[in-house]
Amino acid sequence: MNSPTIFDELDQAIDQMMAEPETARPSVRPAGELGDLLDVAFDLRHLPRPDFKMRLKTELEWQSWSPAAGTALKTPQTQRPLTPKALAEEAGIMPSLSGNSYGIYQVRRVNFAASVLLHAAAVAVIVGLGVMMQNHSKDGVQTGPTVTLLARYQPVVPMSKKAGGGGGENSKLSASFGGPPKTSMQQLTPPVVVRPKEESKIMAEPTAVADLKLSASPQVGDQLSKLMAPSAGTSSGGGVGSGSGGGYGTGRGDGNGSDNGVGIGGSGSITKPKILYSPEPEFSEEARKLKRQGVVVMTVLVGVDGRIHDAQITRSPGMGLDEKALETVKLWKFEPARTSNGTPVAVHASIEVNFRLY
Amino acid sequence: MNAVANVSNGTDERLLIEAAQHDPSRFAELYENNFNRVYAFVARRVQNREEAEDVTAEVFHQALSKLGQFQWRGVPFVAWLLRIAANAMADRWQRESRNQEVPVDSLEDAGTDQQVERSAMLFQLVDHLPADQRLVILRRFVEQKSLREISQELGRTEGAIKQLQFRALQTLRSKVRSNHE
């Protein structure tokens, strides 16, 4: 066992040797084993860096693959690789074709050719699959239905730029919470919140003026109201809302909305609900077997949470397609409609789901 | 044993050279066989590691590009490489206006230099040391780190590193001796 002293002496002698120029031998050579080990240590001062040996080997391999490129990889002084930019400048356009590249590593021409072939094969496979799918579709296999948001949300003004407004029954409370009334192009009776206990035997249906077939709510009221106690509103006119007239909303008139006039909808200050997530419904088994296609139209209530809370079919080709459409549409997610101040509001909209065979 | 004669069997080397002349990718074997000798030869004659690397790289690049001109005349391949190295160093020194011209004639038989051969053998033996000993030798002599720095890097005590250094040098000395005997 060597004593720790020998380890220390050797290390001190090596430290001293390392402090001197590389070519200088130690001025004093210790005798015995220590001297022998220092001779070895002196030679080790010239030990090459392992990474240099590997790097040079790689450079030579490049040179051997393409002698011209190998020359280009050297600078006259140091023969070290040029920067990628300088290499690209020397290599010219598409240097890979001649075995060079824009990167640090040289490109083997064989590898480049193999890469081109592989890419060509991949493109051919993709094109082939596309053609196969197209041919397959022509054999009667249907793709998914198309869906369209008809953007008929409430209130909109297709007939008049001026919307109708709501009235009220001179109540102390503003209009209570509820849904829209039935709509009709000709109003006989304005919407009511509280029906009279004794109704006429020849009772006209309370409606607001609109050409939309909206799903009437059993409890008519203001969709934005937080009041639950039944109230038609603080104004007069017999409608529902804070304006005047037999309509539904905050303005004056017989329509639905927040402005004045006769018509449907509001002032245009409510944004359209946007579809965020709309999975496509599947074909019903019956329609698939019969290879029937058609369009399902439904009226939906898009809530402030962006979900569909109420959906009613207004047109259907049958064969279970309406059920499939309803099931799926309830999964849809919307960015809710918003007022001009950004408050989300519930709106009605029509949705068209087109089941089509290709 | 003569250092150059010890390089390899002359016939094998001739076959290797001829193979590399026909297929440059075979030059890698010649490189592996002669790298340590060329580097040791150059490193003893230049000022620093960077210059040694530059000259060594120049030697092998030139050798590969001029391999077709090499004619086998019974002289070991390394002698040709060392002659290229001597010329490269002479050119370099002349360019740098140093008054340190190397007498090229005296370098013609540089391949027989016992010191070069010994250093080349030592470099090769380092690759066969146990991993921890090799790591300490590389950190100490290539990167020129102190034992304290090495111990911190490897997470071992300074005494353990000191011992590894001692053992590594002992191993190298005994193998160099046995190879020379």
mmCIF file of C-alpha atoms in Angstrom, chain B residues 1-167:
data_model
loop_
_atom_site.group_PDB
_atom_site.id
_atom_site.type_symbol
_atom_site.label_atom_id
_atom_site.label_comp_id
_atom_site.label_asym_id
_atom_site.label_seq_id
_atom_site.Cartn_x
_atom_site.Cartn_y
_atom_site.Cartn_z
ATOM 1 C CA MET B 1 12.248 -3.226 -31.283
ATOM 2 C CA ASN B 2 12.462 -0.657 -34.066
ATOM 3 C CA ALA B 3 9.604 1.797 -33.691
ATOM 4 C CA VAL B 4 8.680 2.003 -37.333
ATOM 5 C CA ALA B 5 9.057 -1.686 -37.879
ATOM 6 C CA ASN B 6 6.635 -2.085 -35.021
ATOM 7 C CA VAL B 7 3.944 -0.056 -36.752
ATOM 8 C CA SER B 8 2.449 -2.947 -38.605
ATOM 9 C CA ASN B 9 3.235 -5.662 -40.956
ATOM 10 C CA GLY B 10 4.585 -3.973 -44.106
ATOM 11 C CA THR B 11 2.508 -6.094 -46.428
ATOM 12 C CA ASP B 12 -0.694 -5.344 -44.547
ATOM 13 C CA GLU B 13 0.046 -1.654 -44.611
ATOM 14 C CA ARG B 14 0.750 -1.750 -48.321
ATOM 15 C CA LEU B 15 -2.570 -3.472 -48.934
ATOM 16 C CA LEU B 16 -4.324 -0.894 -46.802
ATOM 17 C CA ILE B 17 -2.749 1.961 -48.744
ATOM 18 C CA GLU B 18 -3.672 0.420 -52.092
ATOM 19 C CA ALA B 19 -7.222 -0.144 -50.861
ATOM 20 C CA ALA B 20 -7.459 3.485 -49.760
ATOM 21 C CA GLN B 21 -6.104 4.660 -53.099
ATOM 22 C CA HIS B 22 -8.966 2.855 -54.827
ATOM 23 C CA ASP B 23 -11.568 3.605 -52.177
ATOM 24 C CA PRO B 24 -10.872 6.756 -50.102
ATOM 25 C CA SER B 25 -13.283 5.630 -47.405
ATOM 26 C CA ARG B 26 -10.659 3.025 -46.423
ATOM 27 C CA PHE B 27 -8.375 5.885 -45.393
ATOM 28 C CA ALA B 28 -9.999 5.743 -41.949
ATOM 29 C CA GLU B 29 -7.947 2.660 -41.070
ATOM 30 C CA LEU B 30 -4.709 4.386 -41.990
ATOM 31 C CA TYR B 31 -5.822 7.346 -39.913
ATOM 32 C CA GLU B 32 -6.520 5.203 -36.855
ATOM 33 C CA ASN B 33 -3.174 3.462 -37.168
ATOM 34 C CA ASN B 34 -1.140 6.643 -37.450
ATOM 35 C CA PHE B 35 -3.010 9.427 -35.675
ATOM 36 C CA ASN B 36 -1.219 9.118 -32.333
ATOM 37 C CA ARG B 37 2.231 9.097 -33.939
ATOM 38 C CA VAL B 38 1.561 12.157 -36.068
ATOM 39 C CA TYR B 39 0.001 14.026 -33.169
ATOM 40 C CA ALA B 40 2.842 13.119 -30.790
ATOM 41 C CA PHE B 41 5.400 14.175 -33.390
ATOM 42 C CA VAL B 42 3.710 17.519 -33.955
ATOM 43 C CA ALA B 43 2.799 18.233 -30.336
ATOM 44 C CA ARG B 44 6.434 18.030 -29.261
ATOM 45 C CA ARG B 45 7.405 20.659 -31.836
ATOM 46 C CA VAL B 46 4.729 23.323 -31.554
ATOM 47 C CA GLN B 47 3.849 25.761 -28.827
ATOM 48 C CA ASN B 48 0.370 24.726 -27.828
ATOM 49 C CA ARG B 49 -2.466 22.264 -28.258
ATOM 50 C CA GLU B 50 -4.394 24.370 -30.789
ATOM 51 C CA GLU B 51 -1.398 24.569 -33.096
ATOM 52 C CA ALA B 52 -0.802 20.824 -32.735
ATOM 53 C CA GLU B 53 -4.396 20.161 -33.752
ATOM 54 C CA ASP B 54 -4.209 22.504 -36.733
ATOM 55 C CA VAL B 55 -1.024 20.943 -38.062
ATOM 56 C CA THR B 56 -2.237 17.378 -37.472
ATOM 57 C CA ALA B 57 -5.464 18.119 -39.316
ATOM 58 C CA GLU B 58 -3.530 19.652 -42.185
ATOM 59 C CA VAL B 59 -1.285 16.584 -42.411
ATOM 60 C CA PHE B 60 -4.157 14.133 -42.739
ATOM 61 C CA HIS B 61 -6.156 16.284 -45.128
ATOM 62 C CA GLN B 62 -3.112 16.625 -47.367
ATOM 63 C CA ALA B 63 -2.350 12.928 -47.075
ATOM 64 C CA LEU B 64 -5.851 11.994 -48.156
ATOM 65 C CA SER B 65 -5.871 14.397 -51.096
ATOM 66 C CA LYS B 66 -2.404 13.272 -52.247
ATOM 67 C CA LEU B 67 -2.811 9.600 -51.508
ATOM 68 C CA GLY B 68 -2.911 8.805 -55.199
ATOM 69 C CA GLN B 69 0.630 10.127 -55.543
ATOM 70 C CA PHE B 70 1.996 7.874 -52.822
ATOM 71 C CA GLN B 71 4.174 5.072 -54.133
ATOM 72 C CA TRP B 72 5.101 2.178 -51.948
ATOM 73 C CA ARG B 73 8.848 1.851 -51.706
ATOM 74 C CA GLY B 74 9.111 -0.128 -48.528
ATOM 75 C CA VAL B 75 9.090 2.975 -46.329
ATOM 76 C CA PRO B 76 6.419 2.937 -43.633
ATOM 77 C CA PHE B 77 3.418 5.112 -44.305
ATOM 78 C CA VAL B 78 3.989 7.060 -41.089
ATOM 79 C CA ALA B 79 7.333 8.311 -42.416
ATOM 80 C CA TRP B 80 5.485 9.920 -45.331
ATOM 81 C CA LEU B 81 2.992 11.454 -42.923
ATOM 82 C CA LEU B 82 5.730 12.834 -40.679
ATOM 83 C CA ARG B 83 7.459 14.355 -43.684
ATOM 84 C CA ILE B 84 4.216 16.127 -44.589
ATOM 85 C CA ALA B 85 4.010 17.259 -40.964
ATOM 86 C CA ALA B 86 7.553 18.610 -40.973
ATOM 87 C CA ASN B 87 6.905 20.529 -44.185
ATOM 88 C CA ALA B 88 3.646 21.883 -42.827
ATOM 89 C CA MET B 89 5.333 23.126 -39.676
ATOM 90 C CA ALA B 90 8.196 24.661 -41.661
ATOM 91 C CA ASP B 91 5.721 26.481 -43.922
ATOM 92 C CA ARG B 92 3.784 27.667 -40.924
ATOM 93 C CA TRP B 93 6.825 29.007 -39.159
ATOM 94 C CA GLN B 94 8.057 30.732 -42.293
ATOM 95 C CA ARG B 95 4.673 32.344 -42.735
ATOM 96 C CA GLU B 96 4.778 33.587 -39.196
ATOM 97 C CA SER B 97 8.294 34.951 -39.799
ATOM 98 C CA ARG B 98 9.789 32.943 -37.062
ATOM 99 C CA ASN B 99 13.438 32.169 -37.198
ATOM 100 C CA GLN B 100 12.879 28.604 -36.159
ATOM 101 C CA GLU B 101 13.269 26.674 -39.403
ATOM 102 C CA VAL B 102 13.138 22.962 -38.965
ATOM 103 C CA PRO B 103 15.857 21.062 -40.795
ATOM 104 C CA VAL B 104 13.642 18.908 -42.986
ATOM 105 C CA ASP B 105 16.406 16.435 -43.761
ATOM 106 C CA SER B 106 16.732 15.600 -40.107
ATOM 107 C CA LEU B 107 13.011 14.804 -39.981
ATOM 108 C CA GLU B 108 13.053 12.266 -42.772
ATOM 109 C CA ASP B 109 13.673 9.499 -40.307
ATOM 110 C CA ALA B 110 11.508 11.084 -37.613
ATOM 111 C CA GLY B 111 9.396 7.964 -37.631
ATOM 112 C CA THR B 112 12.145 6.186 -35.765
ATOM 113 C CA ASP B 113 12.045 8.691 -32.950
ATOM 114 C CA GLN B 114 11.792 6.669 -29.778
ATOM 115 C CA GLN B 115 10.073 9.490 -27.956
ATOM 116 C CA VAL B 116 7.393 9.817 -30.590
ATOM 117 C CA GLU B 117 6.771 6.113 -30.511
ATOM 118 C CA ARG B 118 6.636 6.086 -26.728
ATOM 119 C CA SER B 119 4.173 8.977 -26.618
ATOM 120 C CA ALA B 120 1.999 7.404 -29.307
ATOM 121 C CA MET B 121 1.899 4.166 -27.357
ATOM 122 C CA LEU B 122 1.033 6.056 -24.188
ATOM 123 C CA PHE B 123 -1.845 7.847 -25.897
ATOM 124 C CA GLN B 124 -3.200 4.508 -27.028
ATOM 125 C CA LEU B 125 -2.840 2.970 -23.594
ATOM 126 C CA VAL B 126 -4.847 5.773 -21.990
ATOM 127 C CA ASP B 127 -7.852 4.567 -23.985
ATOM 128 C CA HIS B 128 -7.554 1.186 -22.288
ATOM 129 C CA LEU B 129 -7.388 2.441 -18.708
ATOM 130 C CA PRO B 130 -10.310 1.758 -16.354
ATOM 131 C CA ALA B 131 -12.991 4.374 -16.949
ATOM 132 C CA ASP B 132 -12.508 6.338 -13.717
ATOM 133 C CA GLN B 133 -8.709 6.435 -14.117
ATOM 134 C CA ARG B 134 -9.007 7.515 -17.759
ATOM 135 C CA LEU B 135 -11.427 10.275 -16.796
ATOM 136 C CA VAL B 136 -9.023 11.634 -14.171
ATOM 137 C CA ILE B 137 -6.091 11.550 -16.653
ATOM 138 C CA LEU B 138 -8.106 13.401 -19.311
ATOM 139 C CA ARG B 139 -9.314 16.040 -16.843
ATOM 140 C CA ARG B 140 -5.862 16.503 -15.363
ATOM 141 C CA PHE B 141 -3.667 16.543 -18.477
ATOM 142 C CA VAL B 142 -5.973 17.542 -21.343
ATOM 143 C CA GLU B 143 -8.216 19.988 -19.549
ATOM 144 C CA GLN B 144 -5.481 20.844 -17.027
ATOM 145 C CA LYS B 145 -7.806 20.862 -14.047
ATOM 146 C CA SER B 146 -6.629 20.621 -10.465
ATOM 147 C CA LEU B 147 -7.429 17.585 -8.352
ATOM 148 C CA ARG B 148 -9.833 19.693 -6.333
ATOM 149 C CA GLU B 149 -11.785 20.710 -9.430
ATOM 150 C CA ILE B 150 -11.890 17.105 -10.616
ATOM 151 C CA SER B 151 -13.081 15.885 -7.226
ATOM 152 C CA GLN B 152 -15.874 18.453 -7.221
ATOM 153 C CA GLU B 153 -16.913 17.541 -10.733
ATOM 154 C CA LEU B 154 -16.951 13.808 -10.100
ATOM 155 C CA GLY B 155 -18.374 14.087 -6.581
ATOM 156 C CA ARG B 156 -15.534 12.193 -4.952
ATOM 157 C CA THR B 157 -12.966 13.127 -2.323
ATOM 158 C CA GLU B 158 -9.734 14.783 -3.325
ATOM 159 C CA GLY B 159 -7.828 11.888 -1.772
ATOM 160 C CA ALA B 160 -9.701 9.398 -3.967
ATOM 161 C CA ILE B 161 -8.878 11.394 -7.103
ATOM 162 C CA LYS B 162 -5.239 11.654 -6.032
ATOM 163 C CA GLN B 163 -5.129 7.899 -5.664
ATOM 164 C CA LEU B 164 -6.780 7.334 -9.050
ATOM 165 C CA GLN B 165 -4.203 9.583 -10.691
ATOM 166 C CA PHE B 166 -1.373 7.680 -9.035
ATOM 167 C CA ARG B 167 -2.797 4.289 -10.048
#
